[in-house]
CSV table of C-alpha atoms in Angstrom, one decimal:
chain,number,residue,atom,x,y,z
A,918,UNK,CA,106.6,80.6,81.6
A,919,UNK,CA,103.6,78.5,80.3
A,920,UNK,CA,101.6,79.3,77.6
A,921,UNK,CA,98.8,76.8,76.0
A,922,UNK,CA,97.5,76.7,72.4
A,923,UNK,CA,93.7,77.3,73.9
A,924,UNK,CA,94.1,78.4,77.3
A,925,UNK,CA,90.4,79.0,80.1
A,926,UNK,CA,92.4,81.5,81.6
A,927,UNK,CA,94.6,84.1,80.2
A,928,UNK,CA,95.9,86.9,82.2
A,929,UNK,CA,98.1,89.5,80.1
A,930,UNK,CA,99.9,92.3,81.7
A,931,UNK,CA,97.5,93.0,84.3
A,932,UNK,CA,98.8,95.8,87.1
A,933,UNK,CA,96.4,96.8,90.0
A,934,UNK,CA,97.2,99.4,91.8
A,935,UNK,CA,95.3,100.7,94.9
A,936,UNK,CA,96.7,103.9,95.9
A,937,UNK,CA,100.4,104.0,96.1
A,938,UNK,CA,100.2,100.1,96.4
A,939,UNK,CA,101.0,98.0,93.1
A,940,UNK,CA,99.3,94.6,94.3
A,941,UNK,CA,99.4,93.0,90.8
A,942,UNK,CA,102.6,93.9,88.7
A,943,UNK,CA,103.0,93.1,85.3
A,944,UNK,CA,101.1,89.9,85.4
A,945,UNK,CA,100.6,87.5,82.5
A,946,UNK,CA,100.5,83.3,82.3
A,947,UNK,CA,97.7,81.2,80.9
A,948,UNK,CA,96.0,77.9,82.9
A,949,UNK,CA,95.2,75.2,80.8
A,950,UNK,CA,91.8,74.0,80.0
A,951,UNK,CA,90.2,71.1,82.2
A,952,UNK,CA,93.4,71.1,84.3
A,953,UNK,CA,94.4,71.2,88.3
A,954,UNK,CA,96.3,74.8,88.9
A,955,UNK,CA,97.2,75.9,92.6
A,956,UNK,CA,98.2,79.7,93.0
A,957,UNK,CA,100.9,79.6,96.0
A,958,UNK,CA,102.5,82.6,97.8
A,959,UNK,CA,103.4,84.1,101.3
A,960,UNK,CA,100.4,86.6,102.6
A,961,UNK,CA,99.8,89.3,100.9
A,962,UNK,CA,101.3,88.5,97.9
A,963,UNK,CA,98.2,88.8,95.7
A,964,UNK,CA,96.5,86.0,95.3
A,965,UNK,CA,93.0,87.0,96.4
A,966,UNK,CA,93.2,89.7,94.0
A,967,UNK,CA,94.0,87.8,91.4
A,968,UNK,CA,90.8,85.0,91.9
A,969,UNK,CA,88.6,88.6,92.0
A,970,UNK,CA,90.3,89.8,88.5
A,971,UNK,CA,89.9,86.3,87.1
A,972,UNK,CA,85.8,86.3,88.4
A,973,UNK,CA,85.6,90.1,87.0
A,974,UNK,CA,84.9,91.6,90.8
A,975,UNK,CA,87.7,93.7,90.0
A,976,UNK,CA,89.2,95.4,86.5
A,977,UNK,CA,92.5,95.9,86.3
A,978,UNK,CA,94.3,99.2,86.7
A,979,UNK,CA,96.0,97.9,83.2
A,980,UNK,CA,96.2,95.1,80.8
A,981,UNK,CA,93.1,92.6,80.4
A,982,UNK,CA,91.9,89.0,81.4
A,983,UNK,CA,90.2,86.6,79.2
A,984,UNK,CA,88.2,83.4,80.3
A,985,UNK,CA,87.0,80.8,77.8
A,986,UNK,CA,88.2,83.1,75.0
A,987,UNK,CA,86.1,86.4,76.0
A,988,UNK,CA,87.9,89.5,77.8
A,989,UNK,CA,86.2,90.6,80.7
A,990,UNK,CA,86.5,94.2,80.4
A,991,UNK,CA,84.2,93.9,77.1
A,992,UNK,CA,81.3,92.9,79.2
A,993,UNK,CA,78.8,95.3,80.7
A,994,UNK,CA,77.4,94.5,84.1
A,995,UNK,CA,74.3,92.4,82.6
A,996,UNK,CA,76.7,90.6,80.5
A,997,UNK,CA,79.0,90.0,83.2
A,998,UNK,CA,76.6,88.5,85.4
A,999,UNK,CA,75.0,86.6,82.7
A,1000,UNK,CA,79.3,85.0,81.8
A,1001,UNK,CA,80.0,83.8,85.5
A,1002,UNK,CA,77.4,81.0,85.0
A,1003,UNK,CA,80.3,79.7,83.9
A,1004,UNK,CA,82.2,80.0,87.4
A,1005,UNK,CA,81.8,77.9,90.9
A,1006,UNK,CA,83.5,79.2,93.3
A,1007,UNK,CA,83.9,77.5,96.7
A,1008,UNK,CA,84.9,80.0,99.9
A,1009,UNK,CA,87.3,79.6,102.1
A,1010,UNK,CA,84.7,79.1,104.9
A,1011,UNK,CA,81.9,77.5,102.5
A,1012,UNK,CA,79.6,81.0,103.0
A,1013,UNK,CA,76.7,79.0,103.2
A,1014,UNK,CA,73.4,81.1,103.6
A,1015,UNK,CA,72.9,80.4,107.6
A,1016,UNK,CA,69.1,80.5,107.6
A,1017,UNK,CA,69.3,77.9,104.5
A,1018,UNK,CA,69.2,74.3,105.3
A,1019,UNK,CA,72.2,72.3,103.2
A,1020,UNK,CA,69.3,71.5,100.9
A,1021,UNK,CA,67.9,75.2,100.4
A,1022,UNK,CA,71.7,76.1,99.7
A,1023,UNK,CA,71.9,73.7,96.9
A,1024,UNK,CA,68.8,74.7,95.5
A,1025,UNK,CA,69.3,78.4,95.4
A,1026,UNK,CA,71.4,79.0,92.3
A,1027,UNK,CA,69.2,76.6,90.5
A,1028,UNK,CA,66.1,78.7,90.8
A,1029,UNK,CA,68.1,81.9,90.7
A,1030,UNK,CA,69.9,80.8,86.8
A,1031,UNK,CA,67.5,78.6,85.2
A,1032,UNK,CA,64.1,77.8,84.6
A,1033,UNK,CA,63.8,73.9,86.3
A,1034,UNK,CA,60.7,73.5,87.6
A,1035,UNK,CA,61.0,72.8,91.3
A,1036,UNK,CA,60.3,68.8,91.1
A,1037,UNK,CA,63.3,68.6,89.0
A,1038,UNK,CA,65.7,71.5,91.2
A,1039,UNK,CA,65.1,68.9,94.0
A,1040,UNK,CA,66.2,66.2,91.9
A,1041,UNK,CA,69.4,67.6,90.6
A,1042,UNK,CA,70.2,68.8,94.5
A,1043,UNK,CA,69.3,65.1,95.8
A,1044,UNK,CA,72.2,64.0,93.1
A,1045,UNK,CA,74.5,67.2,93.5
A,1046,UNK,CA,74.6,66.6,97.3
A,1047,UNK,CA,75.0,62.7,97.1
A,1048,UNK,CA,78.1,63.3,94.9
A,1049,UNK,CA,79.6,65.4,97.1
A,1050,UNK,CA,79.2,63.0,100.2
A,1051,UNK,CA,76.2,63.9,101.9
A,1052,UNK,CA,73.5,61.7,103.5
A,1053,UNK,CA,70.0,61.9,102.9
A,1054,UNK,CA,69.4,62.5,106.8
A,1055,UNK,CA,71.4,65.8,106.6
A,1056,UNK,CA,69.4,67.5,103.8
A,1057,UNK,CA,67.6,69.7,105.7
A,1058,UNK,CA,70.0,70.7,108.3
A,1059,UNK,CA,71.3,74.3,108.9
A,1060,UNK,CA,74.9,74.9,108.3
A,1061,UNK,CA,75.3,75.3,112.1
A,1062,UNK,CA,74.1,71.6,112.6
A,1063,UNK,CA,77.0,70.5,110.1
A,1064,UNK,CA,80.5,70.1,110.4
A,1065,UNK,CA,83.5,72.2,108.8
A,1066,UNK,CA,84.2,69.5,106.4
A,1067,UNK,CA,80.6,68.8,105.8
A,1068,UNK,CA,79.8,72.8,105.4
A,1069,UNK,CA,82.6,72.4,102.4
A,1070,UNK,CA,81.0,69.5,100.6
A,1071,UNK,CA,77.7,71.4,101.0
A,1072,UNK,CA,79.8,74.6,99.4
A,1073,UNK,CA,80.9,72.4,96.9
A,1074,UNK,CA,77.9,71.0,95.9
A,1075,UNK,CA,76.2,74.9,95.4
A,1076,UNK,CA,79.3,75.4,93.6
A,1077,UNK,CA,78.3,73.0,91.1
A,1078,UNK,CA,75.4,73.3,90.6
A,1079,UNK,CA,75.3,74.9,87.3
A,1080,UNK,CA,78.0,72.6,85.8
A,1081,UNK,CA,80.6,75.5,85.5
A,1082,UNK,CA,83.7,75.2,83.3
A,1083,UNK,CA,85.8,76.9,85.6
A,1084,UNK,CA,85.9,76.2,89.3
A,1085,UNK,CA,88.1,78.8,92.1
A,1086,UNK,CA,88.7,77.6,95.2
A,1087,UNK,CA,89.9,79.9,97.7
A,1088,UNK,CA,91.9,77.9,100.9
A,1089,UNK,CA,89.4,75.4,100.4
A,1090,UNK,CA,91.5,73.2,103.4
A,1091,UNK,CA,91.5,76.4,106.0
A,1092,UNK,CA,90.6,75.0,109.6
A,1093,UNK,CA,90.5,71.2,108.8
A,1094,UNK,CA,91.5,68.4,110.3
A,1095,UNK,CA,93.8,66.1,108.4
A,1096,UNK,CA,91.5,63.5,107.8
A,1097,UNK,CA,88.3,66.3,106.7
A,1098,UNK,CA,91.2,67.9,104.4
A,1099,UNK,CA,91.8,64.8,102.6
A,1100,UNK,CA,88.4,64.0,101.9
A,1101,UNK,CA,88.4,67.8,100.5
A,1102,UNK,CA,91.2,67.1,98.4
A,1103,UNK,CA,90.1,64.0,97.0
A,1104,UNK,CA,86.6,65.5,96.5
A,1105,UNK,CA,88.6,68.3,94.4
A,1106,UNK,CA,90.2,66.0,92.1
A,1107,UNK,CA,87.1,63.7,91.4
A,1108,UNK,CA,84.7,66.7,90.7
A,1109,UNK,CA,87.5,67.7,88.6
A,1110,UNK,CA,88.1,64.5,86.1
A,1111,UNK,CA,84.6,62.9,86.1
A,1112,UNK,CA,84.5,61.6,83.6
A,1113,UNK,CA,81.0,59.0,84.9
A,1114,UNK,CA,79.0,62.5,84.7
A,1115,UNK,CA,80.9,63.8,81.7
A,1116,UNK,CA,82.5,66.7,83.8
A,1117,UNK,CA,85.6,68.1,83.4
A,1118,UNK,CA,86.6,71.6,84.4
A,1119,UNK,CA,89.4,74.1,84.8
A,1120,UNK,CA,90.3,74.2,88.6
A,1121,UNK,CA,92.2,77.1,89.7
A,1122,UNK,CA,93.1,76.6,93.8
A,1123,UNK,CA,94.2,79.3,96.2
A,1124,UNK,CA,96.3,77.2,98.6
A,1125,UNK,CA,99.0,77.6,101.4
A,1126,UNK,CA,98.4,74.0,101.6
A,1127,UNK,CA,101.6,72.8,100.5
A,1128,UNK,CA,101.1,68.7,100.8
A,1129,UNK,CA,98.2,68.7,99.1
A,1130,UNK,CA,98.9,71.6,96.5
A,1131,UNK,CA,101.8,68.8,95.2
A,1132,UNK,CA,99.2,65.8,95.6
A,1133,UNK,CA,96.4,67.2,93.3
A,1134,UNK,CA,97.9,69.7,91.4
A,1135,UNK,CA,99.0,69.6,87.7
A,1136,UNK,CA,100.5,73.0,87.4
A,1137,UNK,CA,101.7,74.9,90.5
A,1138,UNK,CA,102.2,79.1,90.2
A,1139,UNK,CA,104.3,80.7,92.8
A,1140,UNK,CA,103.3,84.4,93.5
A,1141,UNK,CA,105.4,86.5,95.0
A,1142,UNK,CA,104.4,90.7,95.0
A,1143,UNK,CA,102.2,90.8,92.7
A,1144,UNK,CA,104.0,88.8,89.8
A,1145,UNK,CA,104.4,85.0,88.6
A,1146,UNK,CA,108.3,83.9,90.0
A,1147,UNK,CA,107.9,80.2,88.8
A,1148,UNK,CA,105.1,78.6,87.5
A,1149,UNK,CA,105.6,74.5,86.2
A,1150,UNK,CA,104.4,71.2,86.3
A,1151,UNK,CA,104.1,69.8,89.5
A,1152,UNK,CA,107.2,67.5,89.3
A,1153,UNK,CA,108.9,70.3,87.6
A,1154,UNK,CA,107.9,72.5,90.4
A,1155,UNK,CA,109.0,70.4,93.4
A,1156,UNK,CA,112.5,70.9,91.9
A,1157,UNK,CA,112.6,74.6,91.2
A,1158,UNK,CA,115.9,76.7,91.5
A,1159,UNK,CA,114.1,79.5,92.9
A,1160,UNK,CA,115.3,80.0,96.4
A,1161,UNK,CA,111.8,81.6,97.7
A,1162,UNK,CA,110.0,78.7,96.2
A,1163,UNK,CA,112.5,76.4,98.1
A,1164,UNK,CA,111.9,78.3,101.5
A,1165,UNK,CA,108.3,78.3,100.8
A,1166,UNK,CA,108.5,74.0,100.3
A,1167,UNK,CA,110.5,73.6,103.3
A,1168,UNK,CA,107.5,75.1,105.7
């Protein structure tokens, strides 16, 4: 298994159990700082849980997660709120406020986390939704006047709007075409690594994606009932001996 010297992530023996249902078993591996790491696994094998435990939505039943050094179980609620200004999280379907135009999405976790003034929240959502791909012309159009893959970059942009250190993305392709999920991809890498805006960030992608998982990833983790079966470098991982890793590649 992985480990890193200074790890954003580190999940150590976390179990969740719901009822008679272990979902998480055992779990414990590190993702490395200001790196690409795509979660893959069959349905239900725990992967949404997992994202919730890592944003502190849910405690564990046992053991303990720590992001950027600071266990989440020592935080109280205020404190917790106050520690995912360091998360962006982009939804599997964008979950972009419907009565908010692309703009107004943008805009909102600016004047909900900090105190801009609103001449300078408009600024920073001008540049936030440039970056991502969006015209001018679109600013102040509903999410039901957009497009899936415009909806996402829209998503995106909100997600980074506070310059988090750690970005989740869960099925961020779902219901794409080929060309819209490229574009995502790409999108994911270059927010990523850019280094023109001095960003770089921890990206941790919940994926059944399997092209693109091996395109953009730099560490791929296969989860399978609740625990970590084989979890590499992406060239490492394409040639894994695990023979449910294997069947998963060949789909």
């Amino acid at each position: 298994m992985l480990t890193f010297d200074d790890p954003a992530i580190s999940v150590k023996n976390v179990t969740k159990i719901f009822g008679e249902q272990k979902v998480l078993d055992g779990l414990s591996f590190d993702i490395e700082k200001n790196s690409i790491t795509t979660i893959l696994g069959f349905s239900g094998a725990g992967k949404s849980t997992l994202i919730k435990h890592i944003l502190g939505i849910m405690s564990p039943t046992s053991g303990s997660v720590e992001v950027l050094g600071t266990d989440l179980k020592s935080l109280d609620q205020m404190e917790l709120r106050e520690f995912r200004r360091n998360y962006g999280m982009l939804f599997q379907y964008a979950a972009l406020f419907d009565s908010f135009t692309a703009r107004e999405n943008v805009a909102f976790p600016l004047r909900e986390f900090t105190p801009l003034k609103e001449a300078e929240i408009m600024s920073t959502v001008k540049d936030l939704l440039l970056s991502v791909g969006i015209k001018e012309e679109s600013f102040d159009r509903l999410p039901s006047e957009l497009s899936g893959g415009m909806r996402k970059r829209v998503g995106l942009a909100r997600a980074l709007a506070l310059s988090p250190k750690i970005m989740l993305y869960d099925e961020p392709t779902t219901g794409l075409d080929p060309i819209t999920t490229k574009m995502v991809n790409n999108l994911i890498v270059e927010t990523s690594k850019d280094k023109r805006n001095d960003r770089e960030m921890t990206s941790v992608i919940i994926s059944h994606d399997i092209k693109a998982t091996l395109e953009i990833s730099d560490y791929v983790a296969f989860l399978d009932r609740g625990k970590i079966i084989e979890y590499l470098p992406v060239e490492e991982f394409k040639k894994s001996d695990k023979e449910v890793v294997q069947e998963f590649l060949r789909l």
